[in-house]
Coordinates of C-alpha atoms in Angstrom, one line a residue:
M1 CA 55.0 138.1 103.0
T2 CA 57.1 136.3 105.6
M3 CA 57.7 132.6 104.9
K4 CA 58.5 130.4 107.9
Q5 CA 58.4 126.9 106.5
I6 CA 59.7 124.9 103.6
D7 CA 57.7 121.9 102.4
A8 CA 58.9 118.9 100.4
K9 CA 58.0 120.4 97.1
M10 CA 60.0 123.6 97.8
L11 CA 62.9 121.6 99.2
S12 CA 63.0 119.5 96.0
N13 CA 63.0 122.7 93.8
M14 CA 65.7 124.3 95.9
F15 CA 68.0 121.2 95.7
L16 CA 67.5 120.9 91.9
A17 CA 68.1 124.7 91.4
G18 CA 71.3 124.4 93.5
A19 CA 72.5 121.5 91.3
K20 CA 71.7 123.3 88.1
N21 CA 73.4 126.5 89.2
L22 CA 76.6 124.5 90.0
E23 CA 76.4 122.8 86.6
A24 CA 76.1 126.1 84.9
K25 CA 79.3 127.4 86.6
K26 CA 81.4 124.2 86.5
E27 CA 83.9 125.4 83.8
W28 CA 84.5 128.6 85.7
I29 CA 85.0 126.7 88.9
N30 CA 87.4 124.4 87.1
E31 CA 89.5 127.4 86.2
L32 CA 90.0 128.3 89.8
N33 CA 92.3 125.4 90.3
V34 CA 95.5 126.5 91.9
F35 CA 97.8 124.8 89.4
P36 CA 96.9 126.1 85.8
V37 CA 96.7 122.5 84.5
P38 CA 94.3 121.5 81.7
D39 CA 92.6 118.9 84.0
G40 CA 91.4 121.2 86.8
D41 CA 88.3 119.4 87.6
T42 CA 86.7 120.6 90.9
G43 CA 83.7 122.0 89.1
T44 CA 83.2 118.8 87.0
N45 CA 83.6 116.5 90.0
M46 CA 81.2 118.5 92.2
T47 CA 78.7 118.7 89.4
M48 CA 78.8 115.0 88.6
T49 CA 78.4 114.3 92.3
I50 CA 75.3 116.5 92.8
M51 CA 73.8 115.5 89.5
S52 CA 73.8 111.9 90.5
A53 CA 71.6 112.9 93.4
A54 CA 69.5 115.3 91.3
K55 CA 68.6 112.5 88.9
E56 CA 67.3 110.4 91.8
V57 CA 65.3 113.4 93.1
S58 CA 63.8 114.1 89.7
A59 CA 62.6 110.5 89.5
L60 CA 60.4 111.0 92.6
E61 CA 56.8 111.9 92.2
N62 CA 55.3 114.0 95.1
P63 CA 58.0 112.8 97.6
T64 CA 58.1 113.4 101.3
I65 CA 61.1 115.1 102.9
E66 CA 62.1 111.7 104.2
E67 CA 62.1 110.3 100.6
L68 CA 64.0 113.4 99.3
A69 CA 66.6 113.1 102.0
K70 CA 67.2 109.4 101.1
A71 CA 67.5 110.2 97.4
I72 CA 69.9 113.1 98.0
S73 CA 72.1 111.2 100.4
S74 CA 72.2 107.9 98.4
G75 CA 72.7 109.6 95.0
S76 CA 75.4 111.9 96.1
L77 CA 77.2 109.3 98.1
R78 CA 77.5 106.8 95.2
G79 CA 78.1 109.5 92.6
A80 CA 80.8 111.2 94.5
R81 CA 84.0 112.0 92.5
G82 CA 87.2 113.7 93.5
N83 CA 87.9 115.1 97.0
S84 CA 85.6 118.1 96.5
G85 CA 82.8 115.8 95.3
V86 CA 83.2 113.4 98.3
I87 CA 83.2 116.3 100.7
L88 CA 80.1 117.7 99.0
S89 CA 78.4 114.3 99.3
Q90 CA 79.2 114.2 103.0
L91 CA 77.8 117.7 103.5
L92 CA 74.6 116.6 101.8
R93 CA 74.6 113.4 103.8
G94 CA 74.8 115.2 107.1
L95 CA 72.3 117.8 106.0
T96 CA 69.7 115.2 105.1
K97 CA 70.2 113.4 108.3
G98 CA 69.2 116.5 110.1
L99 CA 66.1 116.9 107.9
K100 CA 64.7 113.4 108.3
G101 CA 61.6 113.0 110.4
Y102 CA 60.1 116.4 109.6
D103 CA 57.2 117.2 107.3
V104 CA 58.2 120.9 107.0
I105 CA 61.4 122.8 107.7
D106 CA 61.9 126.0 109.7
V107 CA 65.0 128.1 110.5
D108 CA 65.8 126.0 113.6
I109 CA 65.6 122.7 111.8
L110 CA 67.7 124.1 108.9
A111 CA 70.3 125.6 111.2
M112 CA 70.6 122.3 113.0
A113 CA 70.8 120.3 109.8
M114 CA 73.6 122.6 108.5
E115 CA 75.5 122.1 111.7
K116 CA 75.1 118.3 111.2
A117 CA 76.4 118.6 107.6
V118 CA 79.6 120.3 108.8
E119 CA 80.1 117.8 111.5
T120 CA 79.7 114.8 109.1
A121 CA 82.0 116.3 106.4
Y122 CA 84.8 117.2 108.9
K123 CA 84.7 113.6 110.2
A124 CA 85.1 112.2 106.7
V125 CA 88.4 114.1 106.1
M126 CA 91.4 112.7 108.0
K127 CA 93.3 116.0 108.1
P128 CA 90.8 118.9 107.5
K129 CA 92.4 122.0 106.1
E130 CA 91.0 125.5 106.6
G131 CA 90.6 127.7 103.6
T132 CA 88.7 125.1 101.7
I133 CA 85.1 124.0 101.1
L134 CA 84.9 122.9 104.7
T135 CA 85.7 126.4 105.9
V136 CA 82.9 127.9 103.8
A137 CA 80.4 125.2 105.0
K138 CA 81.4 125.9 108.6
G139 CA 81.1 129.6 108.2
A140 CA 77.6 129.2 106.7
A141 CA 76.5 126.8 109.5
D142 CA 77.8 129.2 112.2
K143 CA 75.9 132.1 110.6
A144 CA 72.8 129.8 110.4
L145 CA 72.9 129.2 114.2
E146 CA 73.3 132.9 114.8
M147 CA 70.4 133.8 112.5
A148 CA 68.1 131.2 114.0
E149 CA 68.3 133.1 117.3
R150 CA 67.3 136.4 115.6
T151 CA 64.6 135.5 113.1
D152 CA 62.0 133.0 112.0
D153 CA 61.8 134.5 108.5
L154 CA 63.4 132.0 106.1
E155 CA 64.1 134.7 103.4
E156 CA 66.1 136.8 105.9
F157 CA 67.7 133.8 107.3
M158 CA 68.9 132.3 104.0
T159 CA 69.9 135.6 102.5
E160 CA 72.2 136.4 105.4
V161 CA 73.7 132.8 105.5
V162 CA 74.5 132.9 101.7
S163 CA 76.0 136.4 102.1
H164 CA 78.2 135.3 104.9
A165 CA 79.3 132.2 103.0
E166 CA 80.4 134.4 100.2
Y167 CA 82.4 136.5 102.6
V168 CA 84.1 133.5 104.1
L169 CA 85.0 132.3 100.6
S170 CA 86.6 135.7 99.9
Q171 CA 88.8 135.1 102.9
T172 CA 90.1 131.7 101.9
P173 CA 93.2 133.2 100.2
E174 CA 94.2 134.6 103.6
M175 CA 94.0 131.1 105.1
L176 CA 95.9 129.3 102.4
P177 CA 99.0 131.1 101.0
V178 CA 98.9 129.0 97.8
L179 CA 95.5 130.5 97.0
K180 CA 96.7 134.0 97.6
E181 CA 99.8 133.4 95.4
A182 CA 97.6 132.1 92.6
S183 CA 95.1 135.0 93.1
V184 CA 92.1 132.6 93.4
V185 CA 89.6 131.6 96.0
D186 CA 89.0 128.0 96.9
S187 CA 87.3 126.2 94.0
G188 CA 85.4 123.8 96.2
G189 CA 84.1 126.6 98.4
Q190 CA 83.0 128.4 95.3
G191 CA 81.2 125.3 94.1
L192 CA 79.3 125.0 97.4
L193 CA 78.4 128.7 97.3
E194 CA 76.9 128.2 93.8
V195 CA 74.7 125.4 95.2
M196 CA 73.5 127.7 98.0
K197 CA 72.9 130.6 95.6
G198 CA 70.8 128.4 93.3
A199 CA 68.8 127.1 96.2
L200 CA 68.1 130.6 97.4
D201 CA 66.9 131.7 93.9
A202 CA 64.4 128.8 93.9
F203 CA 63.2 129.8 97.3
L204 CA 62.7 133.4 96.2
G205 CA 60.5 132.2 93.3
K206 CA 62.8 133.0 90.4
E207 CA 61.8 131.3 87.2
L208 CA 64.3 128.5 86.7
D209 CA 64.7 125.5 84.5
L210 CA 64.8 122.5 86.9
T211 CA 65.0 119.8 84.2
I212 CA 67.7 117.3 84.9
K213 CA 69.2 115.7 81.7
G214 CA 69.3 111.9 81.9
A215 CA 66.9 111.7 84.8
P216 CA 64.6 108.6 84.7
A217 CA 60.9 109.2 84.2
S218 CA 59.0 109.4 87.5
K219 CA 56.8 106.5 86.5
V220 CA 58.6 103.5 85.3
T221 CA 57.2 100.2 84.2
T222 CA 59.7 97.3 84.4
V223 CA 59.4 94.7 81.7
N224 CA 61.4 91.5 81.9
A225 CA 63.2 90.3 78.8
G226 CA 60.9 88.0 76.8
E227 CA 57.8 89.6 78.4
A228 CA 55.5 91.2 75.9
V229 CA 53.6 94.3 76.8
D230 CA 50.1 95.3 75.7
I231 CA 50.6 98.1 73.1
K232 CA 47.2 99.6 72.7
F233 CA 48.0 101.5 69.5
G234 CA 50.6 99.8 67.3
Y235 CA 51.7 102.4 64.7
C236 CA 53.7 105.5 65.4
T237 CA 52.5 107.9 62.7
E238 CA 54.2 111.2 61.8
F239 CA 53.8 113.6 58.9
I240 CA 53.6 117.3 58.0
I241 CA 50.5 118.9 56.5
M242 CA 51.3 121.6 53.9
L243 CA 48.2 123.7 54.5
E244 CA 46.1 124.6 51.4
K245 CA 43.3 126.5 53.1
K246 CA 42.8 128.5 56.2
Y247 CA 43.5 126.5 59.4
T248 CA 41.6 128.1 62.3
M249 CA 41.7 127.5 66.1
E250 CA 38.4 125.6 65.6
D251 CA 40.0 123.5 62.9
E252 CA 42.9 122.6 65.2
K253 CA 40.6 121.7 68.0
E254 CA 38.5 119.5 65.7
F255 CA 41.5 117.8 64.2
K256 CA 43.0 117.0 67.7
A257 CA 39.6 115.7 68.9
Y258 CA 39.5 113.3 65.8
L259 CA 43.1 112.1 66.4
S260 CA 42.1 111.4 70.1
S261 CA 39.3 109.3 68.9
I262 CA 41.6 107.0 66.9
G263 CA 44.8 107.0 69.0
D264 CA 46.9 108.6 71.7
S265 CA 50.3 110.4 72.2
I266 CA 49.0 113.2 70.0
V267 CA 51.0 116.2 68.9
A268 CA 49.5 118.6 66.3
V269 CA 51.4 121.9 66.2
S270 CA 50.7 124.5 63.6
D271 CA 53.5 126.8 62.4
D272 CA 52.7 129.3 59.7
D273 CA 51.6 127.2 56.7
I274 CA 52.3 123.8 58.1
V275 CA 51.0 121.5 60.8
K276 CA 53.4 118.9 62.4
V277 CA 51.5 115.8 63.4
H278 CA 52.4 112.8 65.6
V279 CA 49.9 110.1 66.7
H280 CA 49.9 106.5 67.9
T281 CA 47.1 104.7 66.2
N282 CA 46.0 101.2 64.9
D283 CA 44.9 102.7 61.5
P284 CA 47.4 105.3 60.1
G285 CA 45.2 105.6 57.1
L286 CA 42.4 107.3 59.0
A287 CA 44.8 109.9 60.3
I288 CA 46.2 110.5 56.8
Q289 CA 42.7 110.7 55.3
K290 CA 41.6 113.4 57.8
A291 CA 44.9 115.3 57.3
L292 CA 44.4 115.4 53.5
T293 CA 41.2 117.5 54.0
Y294 CA 43.5 120.4 55.2
G295 CA 46.3 120.1 52.5
S296 CA 49.0 117.9 51.0
L297 CA 51.3 115.7 53.2
S298 CA 55.1 115.4 53.4
N299 CA 57.8 113.8 55.6
M300 CA 55.5 110.8 56.2
K301 CA 56.8 108.1 58.6
I302 CA 55.0 105.1 60.0
D303 CA 56.7 102.6 62.4
N304 CA 55.3 99.3 63.7
M305 CA 55.8 99.7 67.4
R306 CA 54.8 96.1 68.2
L307 CA 57.5 94.8 65.9
E308 CA 60.1 97.2 67.2
H309 CA 59.2 96.2 70.8
Q310 CA 59.6 92.5 69.9
E311 CA 63.0 93.3 68.4
K312 CA 64.0 95.2 71.5
L313 CA 62.9 92.3 73.7
I314 CA 65.1 89.9 71.7
K315 CA 68.1 92.3 72.0
D316 CA 67.5 92.8 75.7
A317 CA 67.2 89.0 76.3
E318 CA 70.5 88.5 74.4
K319 CA 72.2 91.1 76.5
I320 CA 70.9 89.7 79.7
A321 CA 71.9 86.2 78.7
A322 CA 75.5 87.5 78.0
E323 CA 75.6 89.3 81.3
E324 CA 74.4 86.2 83.2
A325 CA 77.0 84.1 81.4
A326 CA 79.7 86.5 82.4
K327 CA 78.6 86.4 86.0
E328 CA 78.5 82.7 86.0
S329 CA 82.0 82.6 84.5
E330 CA 83.2 84.9 87.3
K331 CA 81.6 82.8 90.0
A332 CA 83.2 79.7 88.5
Q333 CA 86.6 81.2 89.3
P334 CA 87.7 80.2 92.8
R335 CA 87.6 83.0 95.3
K336 CA 91.0 84.5 95.9
E337 CA 92.4 85.6 99.2
V338 CA 93.7 88.9 97.8
G339 CA 92.8 91.0 94.8
F340 CA 93.9 94.3 93.3
I341 CA 92.0 97.2 91.8
A342 CA 94.0 100.0 90.1
V343 CA 93.0 103.3 88.6
S344 CA 94.7 104.0 85.2
I345 CA 95.3 107.1 83.2
G346 CA 96.2 105.6 79.8
D347 CA 96.2 102.4 77.8
G348 CA 99.8 101.6 78.3
I349 CA 99.5 102.2 82.1
E350 CA 96.5 99.9 82.2
E351 CA 98.4 97.1 80.4
I352 CA 101.3 97.5 82.9
F353 CA 99.0 97.2 85.9
T354 CA 97.2 94.1 84.3
N355 CA 100.6 92.4 83.7
L356 CA 101.6 93.1 87.3
G357 CA 98.5 91.2 88.6
A358 CA 95.7 93.9 88.9
D359 CA 92.4 92.1 88.7
Y360 CA 90.4 95.1 87.6
V361 CA 91.6 98.4 86.2
I362 CA 89.4 101.5 86.3
E363 CA 89.8 104.0 83.5
G364 CA 90.1 107.4 85.1
G365 CA 92.8 109.4 86.8
Q366 CA 93.6 112.9 85.7
T367 CA 90.9 113.5 83.1
M368 CA 87.9 111.7 84.7
N369 CA 88.0 110.9 88.4
P370 CA 86.1 107.6 89.1
S371 CA 83.0 107.8 91.4
T372 CA 82.3 105.9 94.5
E373 CA 79.9 103.9 92.4
D374 CA 82.7 103.0 90.0
M375 CA 84.7 101.7 92.9
L376 CA 81.8 99.6 94.2
T377 CA 81.3 98.1 90.7
A378 CA 85.0 97.2 90.6
I379 CA 84.9 95.7 94.1
D380 CA 81.9 93.6 93.1
K381 CA 83.8 92.3 90.0
V382 CA 86.8 91.1 92.0
N383 CA 86.2 87.7 93.6
A384 CA 88.5 88.0 96.6
D385 CA 88.3 88.2 100.4
H386 CA 90.7 91.1 100.7
I387 CA 91.0 93.8 98.0
F388 CA 93.6 96.5 97.7
I389 CA 92.6 99.6 95.9
L390 CA 95.3 101.8 94.3
P391 CA 93.7 105.2 93.5
N392 CA 97.0 106.6 92.0
N393 CA 95.7 110.1 92.4
K394 CA 95.3 112.2 95.5
N395 CA 91.9 113.4 94.2
I396 CA 90.5 109.8 94.1
I397 CA 91.5 108.5 97.5
L398 CA 88.4 109.9 99.4
A399 CA 86.0 108.3 96.8
A400 CA 87.8 105.0 97.2
E401 CA 87.7 105.2 101.0
Q402 CA 84.0 106.1 100.9
A403 CA 83.3 102.9 99.0
T404 CA 84.9 100.8 101.7
Y405 CA 82.1 101.8 104.1
L406 CA 79.5 100.5 101.7
V407 CA 80.9 97.0 101.3
E408 CA 80.1 94.2 103.8
D409 CA 81.3 90.9 102.3
K410 CA 84.9 91.8 101.6
E411 CA 87.7 93.6 103.3
V412 CA 88.7 96.6 101.1
I413 CA 92.0 98.3 101.8
V414 CA 92.7 101.7 100.2
V415 CA 96.5 102.1 99.6
P416 CA 96.8 106.0 99.5
T417 CA 98.8 106.1 96.2
K418 CA 98.8 109.6 94.9
T419 CA 100.5 108.9 91.6
V420 CA 100.7 106.1 89.1
P421 CA 104.4 105.4 89.9
Q422 CA 103.4 105.0 93.6
G423 CA 100.7 102.6 92.6
L424 CA 103.1 100.5 90.4
T425 CA 105.6 100.4 93.3
A426 CA 102.9 99.2 95.7
I427 CA 101.7 96.3 93.5
I428 CA 105.3 95.3 92.6
N429 CA 106.1 95.0 96.3
Y430 CA 103.2 92.7 97.1
V431 CA 104.3 89.3 98.4
P432 CA 101.6 86.6 98.5
E433 CA 103.3 84.8 101.4
K434 CA 102.9 87.9 103.7
T435 CA 99.7 88.9 105.5
V436 CA 97.5 91.7 104.3
N437 CA 98.8 94.0 107.0
E438 CA 102.4 93.1 106.4
N439 CA 101.9 93.8 102.7
L440 CA 100.2 97.1 103.4
E441 CA 103.1 98.2 105.7
T442 CA 105.6 97.3 103.0
M443 CA 103.7 99.1 100.3
L444 CA 103.4 102.3 102.3
K445 CA 107.1 102.2 103.1
E446 CA 108.2 101.7 99.5
M447 CA 105.8 104.4 98.2
E448 CA 107.6 106.9 100.3
R449 CA 110.8 106.3 98.2
V450 CA 109.1 107.3 95.0
K451 CA 109.3 110.9 93.6
T452 CA 106.9 111.7 90.7
G453 CA 107.1 114.4 88.1
Q454 CA 104.4 115.1 85.5
V455 CA 104.8 117.3 82.5
T456 CA 101.9 119.2 81.0
Y457 CA 100.9 122.7 79.7
A458 CA 99.4 125.8 81.4
V459 CA 95.9 126.8 80.6
R460 CA 96.2 130.3 82.0
E461 CA 98.6 132.9 83.4
T462 CA 99.4 132.7 87.1
S463 CA 102.2 133.1 89.6
I464 CA 102.9 130.1 91.8
D465 CA 105.9 128.4 93.6
G466 CA 108.1 131.3 92.5
H467 CA 107.3 130.8 88.8
E468 CA 105.7 133.4 86.5
I469 CA 103.6 131.2 84.2
K470 CA 102.1 132.2 80.9
Q471 CA 99.3 130.4 79.1
G472 CA 100.8 127.6 76.9
D473 CA 104.0 127.3 78.9
I474 CA 105.2 123.7 79.7
M475 CA 105.3 122.8 83.4
G476 CA 107.1 120.1 85.2
I477 CA 105.0 119.4 88.4
G478 CA 106.5 117.5 91.3
D479 CA 104.8 115.8 94.3
K480 CA 104.3 119.1 96.1
S481 CA 105.2 122.0 93.8
I482 CA 106.0 123.1 90.3
L483 CA 109.6 122.2 89.6
S484 CA 110.2 123.7 86.2
V485 CA 108.6 126.0 83.7
G486 CA 109.6 126.7 80.1
T487 CA 108.5 126.9 76.5
D488 CA 110.3 123.8 75.2
L489 CA 108.9 120.4 76.1
Q490 CA 112.1 118.5 76.1
E491 CA 114.2 121.1 77.9
T492 CA 111.5 121.7 80.6
T493 CA 111.4 117.9 81.2
K494 CA 115.1 117.7 81.5
D495 CA 115.1 120.6 84.0
M496 CA 112.4 118.8 86.0
I497 CA 114.4 115.6 86.2
S498 CA 117.5 117.5 87.4
K499 CA 115.5 118.7 90.3
M500 CA 114.2 115.2 91.2
V501 CA 117.5 113.3 91.1
D502 CA 119.7 113.3 94.2
G503 CA 122.6 111.2 95.6
E504 CA 120.3 108.4 96.7
S505 CA 118.5 108.0 93.3
E506 CA 118.9 104.6 91.7
L507 CA 116.1 104.2 89.1
I508 CA 114.2 106.5 86.7
S509 CA 111.0 105.3 85.0
I510 CA 109.6 107.2 82.1
Y511 CA 106.0 106.8 80.9
Y512 CA 105.4 108.8 77.8
G513 CA 101.9 110.1 76.9
A514 CA 99.5 110.0 73.9
D515 CA 100.8 113.3 72.6
T516 CA 104.5 112.4 72.9
T517 CA 106.5 110.4 70.3
K518 CA 108.7 107.5 71.1
E519 CA 111.6 109.4 69.5
Q520 CA 111.1 112.3 72.0
A521 CA 111.0 109.9 74.9
E522 CA 114.2 108.2 73.7
E523 CA 115.8 111.6 73.6
I524 CA 115.1 112.0 77.3
V525 CA 116.6 108.5 77.9
S526 CA 119.8 109.5 76.1
Y527 CA 120.0 112.7 78.2
I528 CA 119.7 110.7 81.4
E529 CA 122.3 108.2 80.3
D530 CA 124.7 110.9 79.5
T531 CA 124.0 113.0 82.6
Y532 CA 123.4 110.3 85.2
P533 CA 125.3 107.2 83.9
D534 CA 125.0 105.3 87.2
L535 CA 121.1 105.3 87.1
E536 CA 119.0 102.5 85.8
I537 CA 116.4 103.7 83.3
E538 CA 113.0 102.2 82.2
L539 CA 111.0 103.5 79.3
Q540 CA 107.3 102.6 78.9
M541 CA 104.5 103.8 76.7
G542 CA 101.9 105.2 79.1
G543 CA 99.4 106.5 76.6
Q544 CA 98.0 109.0 79.0
P545 CA 96.3 112.2 77.7
I546 CA 97.2 115.7 78.8
Y547 CA 100.5 114.7 80.5
Y548 CA 103.4 114.4 78.0
Y549 CA 105.5 112.5 80.5
V550 CA 105.0 110.9 83.9
I551 CA 108.4 110.3 85.4
S552 CA 109.4 108.6 88.7
V553 CA 112.7 108.7 90.5
E554 CA 113.4 106.1 93.2

């Protein structure tokens, strides 16, 4: 049967199915990362982005398309992590803009919305690069416009669009040489395709689990701290009946009817020779007496829910009081003209940023990219008119920039620091006497003088930047390419440094990670002192996971 329209219920199912399919494939998508590093996180970032929206969608009961669009756009925008996640959030934002105002969706509306999605996403990226998720989205949108001219059958329309998106994805290695060399397709494009495939499965009526973990209940009653609620039945009663006589369907029906007469929240499930029972009641004895007519009891548990609720209210009140006190303390601090937010990748790095004057340090970086919501929380905590954000990772810059558009009472300036050493250089060169723009200009200029090398291990075999890499090899990764590969940590690190130092180098800073000993780091310092006696050296404990060393040369 030809289907020509999608209603709000179907749209909700399609979106949730797309999110779940992406979640199921996230680890595989992570492995498509061009560099075979252990923190390839495209799949994780895209999943956390779309799941933020999926939780909001799951909380809606019988929503309209307008309400769905708002939940998808808001949830993905605030939950966006990493460049791929931000681009996905912008695609969803554009798509939902195109769907607003309609009660049902046909091929023309869907094609128009997909075109809007691509337009919005391309605008969000300063220098769009072909061979990426953007290319796959554009290919799908172009095919949608073509198909809208040929058919009004949504199944035919969507099947062709998804098929064409898959073809465009297969061509991404021809557009980006680095993908071809690594023998992978674009990971962000693969993530988008998985969302589209999941949505198509839901449309076709495939049986899918659309449960979203961590989603709030669709009906929520808000209770203020200190406010009691009327608990109709006060005792949560649980036990197991060890059956001693035949327990028929009629017996089960009668037992459940009796429990309903004395309470609610009833579960009575029979399994071979036992019956598992759960009931909320004001007289647990009545439930127990009835149960004893069927057999003996075990695993008995009775909780006073009114008492537990009162204890929870007390704890909630204490928590709220502490939060309010903290807020008042923050307000008591005079508002500053300029504040700093920095993203850290380890305890030692965090301490360094704090000592240099950062007002708020976000834990994140390589292993967990902060979301736009994390950025907004940090911005809210810093009581300043102008706030510099140091993302310290190229994959966090877009999320930080997205946050700036959602803030109205402060000027937020994202300094596009791609590495921790660049971020440290930026904050070190801040001069309070200069204007915000003058400081930004200085930071950008000084950042350009910083070369960064990071040492980690390979999680798979690949060929890239002229290196044949085996799983478990040690890699020294520079700002733009892999500089050294070997089997020995110290020797590979020394080789990387030799490729970073030139005649203009003056300072080498070493930040050793959580899996590196101080003795190993000091060995690298000795090597530099012997090999480059004219260079100044700084050694710091960075504490970062995954990366044995983060090293900068200026």
